[in-house]
One Martini backbone bead per residue (centre of mass of N, CA, C, O) as a GRO file, in nm:
protein
  123
    1MET     BB    1   4.119  -0.165  -4.151
    2THR     BB    2   3.848  -0.157  -4.302
    3ASN     BB    3   3.783  -0.182  -4.620
    4ARG     BB    4   3.682   0.162  -4.767
    5VAL     BB    5   3.469   0.009  -4.959
    6LEU     BB    6   3.272  -0.127  -4.788
    7TYR     BB    7   3.153   0.182  -4.718
    8TYR     BB    8   3.083   0.299  -4.973
    9VAL     BB    9   2.888   0.080  -5.059
   10ALA     BB   10   2.695   0.083  -4.818
   11ALA     BB   11   2.672   0.421  -4.908
   12ALA     BB   12   2.516   0.371  -5.124
   13SER     BB   13   2.291   0.137  -5.076
   14THR     BB   14   2.123   0.314  -4.924
   15LEU     BB   15   2.105   0.545  -5.102
   16ILE     BB   16   1.941   0.434  -5.342
   17ALA     BB   17   1.733   0.317  -5.167
   18GLY     BB   18   1.615   0.539  -5.102
   19VAL     BB   19   1.572   0.702  -5.372
   20LEU     BB   20   1.385   0.482  -5.481
   21HIS     BB   21   1.170   0.509  -5.236
   22LEU     BB   22   1.146   0.863  -5.276
   23ALA     BB   23   1.032   0.721  -5.646
   24ILE     BB   24   0.773   0.609  -5.561
   25ILE     BB   25   0.609   0.865  -5.485
   26PRO     BB   26   0.542   1.011  -5.766
   27LEU     BB   27   0.463   0.744  -5.945
   28PHE     BB   28   0.224   0.644  -5.724
   29PHE     BB   29   0.047   0.900  -5.580
   30THR     BB   30  -0.236   0.793  -5.655
   31LEU     BB   31  -0.214   0.436  -5.594
   32MET     BB   32  -0.163   0.554  -5.278
   33PRO     BB   33  -0.192   0.559  -4.963
   34MET     BB   34  -0.100   0.753  -4.732
   35ASN     BB   35   0.035   0.604  -4.583
   36VAL     BB   36   0.224   0.511  -4.770
   37THR     BB   37   0.362   0.690  -4.812
   38ILE     BB   38   0.506   0.796  -4.593
   39PHE     BB   39   0.648   0.515  -4.553
   40PHE     BB   40   0.823   0.611  -4.803
   41LEU     BB   41   0.946   0.835  -4.688
   42ILE     BB   42   1.079   0.749  -4.430
   43ALA     BB   43   1.245   0.566  -4.550
   44GLY     BB   44   1.396   0.727  -4.739
   45ALA     BB   45   1.515   0.904  -4.507
   46ALA     BB   46   1.645   0.709  -4.369
   47GLN     BB   47   1.890   0.612  -4.557
   48LEU     BB   48   1.981   0.827  -4.620
   49PHE     BB   49   2.092   0.907  -4.332
   50TRP     BB   50   2.277   0.628  -4.296
   51VAL     BB   51   2.530   0.729  -4.451
   52ILE     BB   52   2.652   0.913  -4.206
   53PRO     BB   53   2.747   0.673  -4.030
   54VAL     BB   54   2.932   0.527  -4.230
   55LEU     BB   55   3.114   0.773  -4.287
   56LYS     BB   56   3.174   0.829  -3.999
   57ILE     BB   57   3.175   0.574  -3.827
   58TRP     BB   58   3.023   0.477  -3.629
   59ARG     BB   59   2.904   0.250  -3.435
   60ASN     BB   60   2.803  -0.055  -3.436
   61THR     BB   61   2.479   0.063  -3.328
   62TRP     BB   62   2.429   0.143  -3.614
   63TYR     BB   63   2.490  -0.140  -3.761
   64TYR     BB   64   2.227  -0.257  -3.621
   65VAL     BB   65   2.017  -0.026  -3.683
   66GLY     BB   66   2.070  -0.090  -3.996
   67ILE     BB   67   1.993  -0.395  -4.023
   68SER     BB   68   1.732  -0.380  -3.932
   69GLY     BB   69   1.596  -0.208  -4.115
   70THR     BB   70   1.633  -0.283  -4.355
   71VAL     BB   71   1.511  -0.595  -4.279
   72ILE     BB   72   1.238  -0.528  -4.272
   73LEU     BB   73   1.202  -0.360  -4.498
   74ILE     BB   74   1.189  -0.647  -4.665
   75VAL     BB   75   0.941  -0.798  -4.480
   76LEU     BB   76   0.772  -0.628  -4.600
   77PHE     BB   77   0.803  -0.644  -4.901
   78VAL     BB   78   0.701  -0.978  -4.893
   79ILE     BB   79   0.426  -0.943  -4.751
   80ALA     BB   80   0.283  -0.701  -4.949
   81VAL     BB   81   0.364  -0.846  -5.219
   82PRO     BB   82   0.385  -1.154  -5.285
   83GLY     BB   83   0.242  -1.254  -5.042
   84ARG     BB   84  -0.021  -1.107  -5.236
   85GLY     BB   85   0.016  -1.144  -5.552
   86LEU     BB   86   0.175  -0.978  -5.652
   87PRO     BB   87   0.356  -0.756  -5.854
   88VAL     BB   88   0.743  -0.746  -5.933
   89SER     BB   89   0.923  -0.499  -5.985
   90GLY     BB   90   1.185  -0.395  -6.056
   91LEU     BB   91   1.232  -0.180  -5.868
   92GLU     BB   92   1.209  -0.317  -5.647
   93VAL     BB   93   1.414  -0.495  -5.662
   94THR     BB   94   1.663  -0.321  -5.643
   95ILE     BB   95   1.579  -0.221  -5.334
   96VAL     BB   96   1.662  -0.563  -5.249
   97LEU     BB   97   1.963  -0.560  -5.341
   98VAL     BB   98   2.081  -0.306  -5.186
   99GLN     BB   99   2.004  -0.397  -4.928
  100ILE     BB  100   2.144  -0.617  -4.902
  101VAL     BB  101   2.436  -0.494  -4.945
  102PHE     BB  102   2.399  -0.345  -4.687
  103ILE     BB  103   2.419  -0.570  -4.517
  104ILE     BB  104   2.686  -0.730  -4.624
  105CYS     BB  105   2.862  -0.507  -4.529
  106SER     BB  106   2.818  -0.466  -4.249
  107ILE     BB  107   2.898  -0.681  -4.142
  108ILE     BB  108   3.154  -0.713  -4.184
  109ILE     BB  109   3.227  -0.400  -4.056
  110VAL     BB  110   3.141  -0.553  -3.778
  111LYS     BB  111   3.340  -0.817  -3.757
  112ASP     BB  112   3.578  -0.666  -3.780
  113ARG     BB  113   3.572  -0.482  -3.563
  114THR     BB  114   3.535  -0.722  -3.356
  115MET     BB  115   3.798  -0.828  -3.382
  116LYS     BB  116   4.009  -0.583  -3.362
  117LEU     BB  117   3.907  -0.535  -3.031
  118ASP     BB  118   3.984  -0.795  -2.897
  119LYS     BB  119   4.265  -0.835  -2.980
  120ILE     BB  120   4.338  -0.538  -2.814
  121LYS     BB  121   4.200  -0.690  -2.560
  122SER     BB  122   4.419  -0.938  -2.531
  123SER     BB  123   4.698  -0.788  -2.564
   0.00000   0.00000   0.00000
């Protein structure tokens, strides 16, 4: 089985990203429109939820959905902030970095699990 550390790093990274997304809400509540506040609430809650499928080692489908959702969040950030010429804060950089860590760990986990399943099927 894939090194358990990868599962813990993936879970910790999505947990940190979720907490930071939720932390943005009170920090900038008066500056954000309500739809942006709701977006950060949903994104943060989803990332907090994603700790469960990672630690419980659910099917690869959950990892694909988690990877896809995280990539979408990063793309939306790039379009919304630096893409519009807005300044990028350290908090935003941290969120993107931990999301990238989650993506990398999840890809390694899925690849390793897929290779092992293929090996078992070919035996």
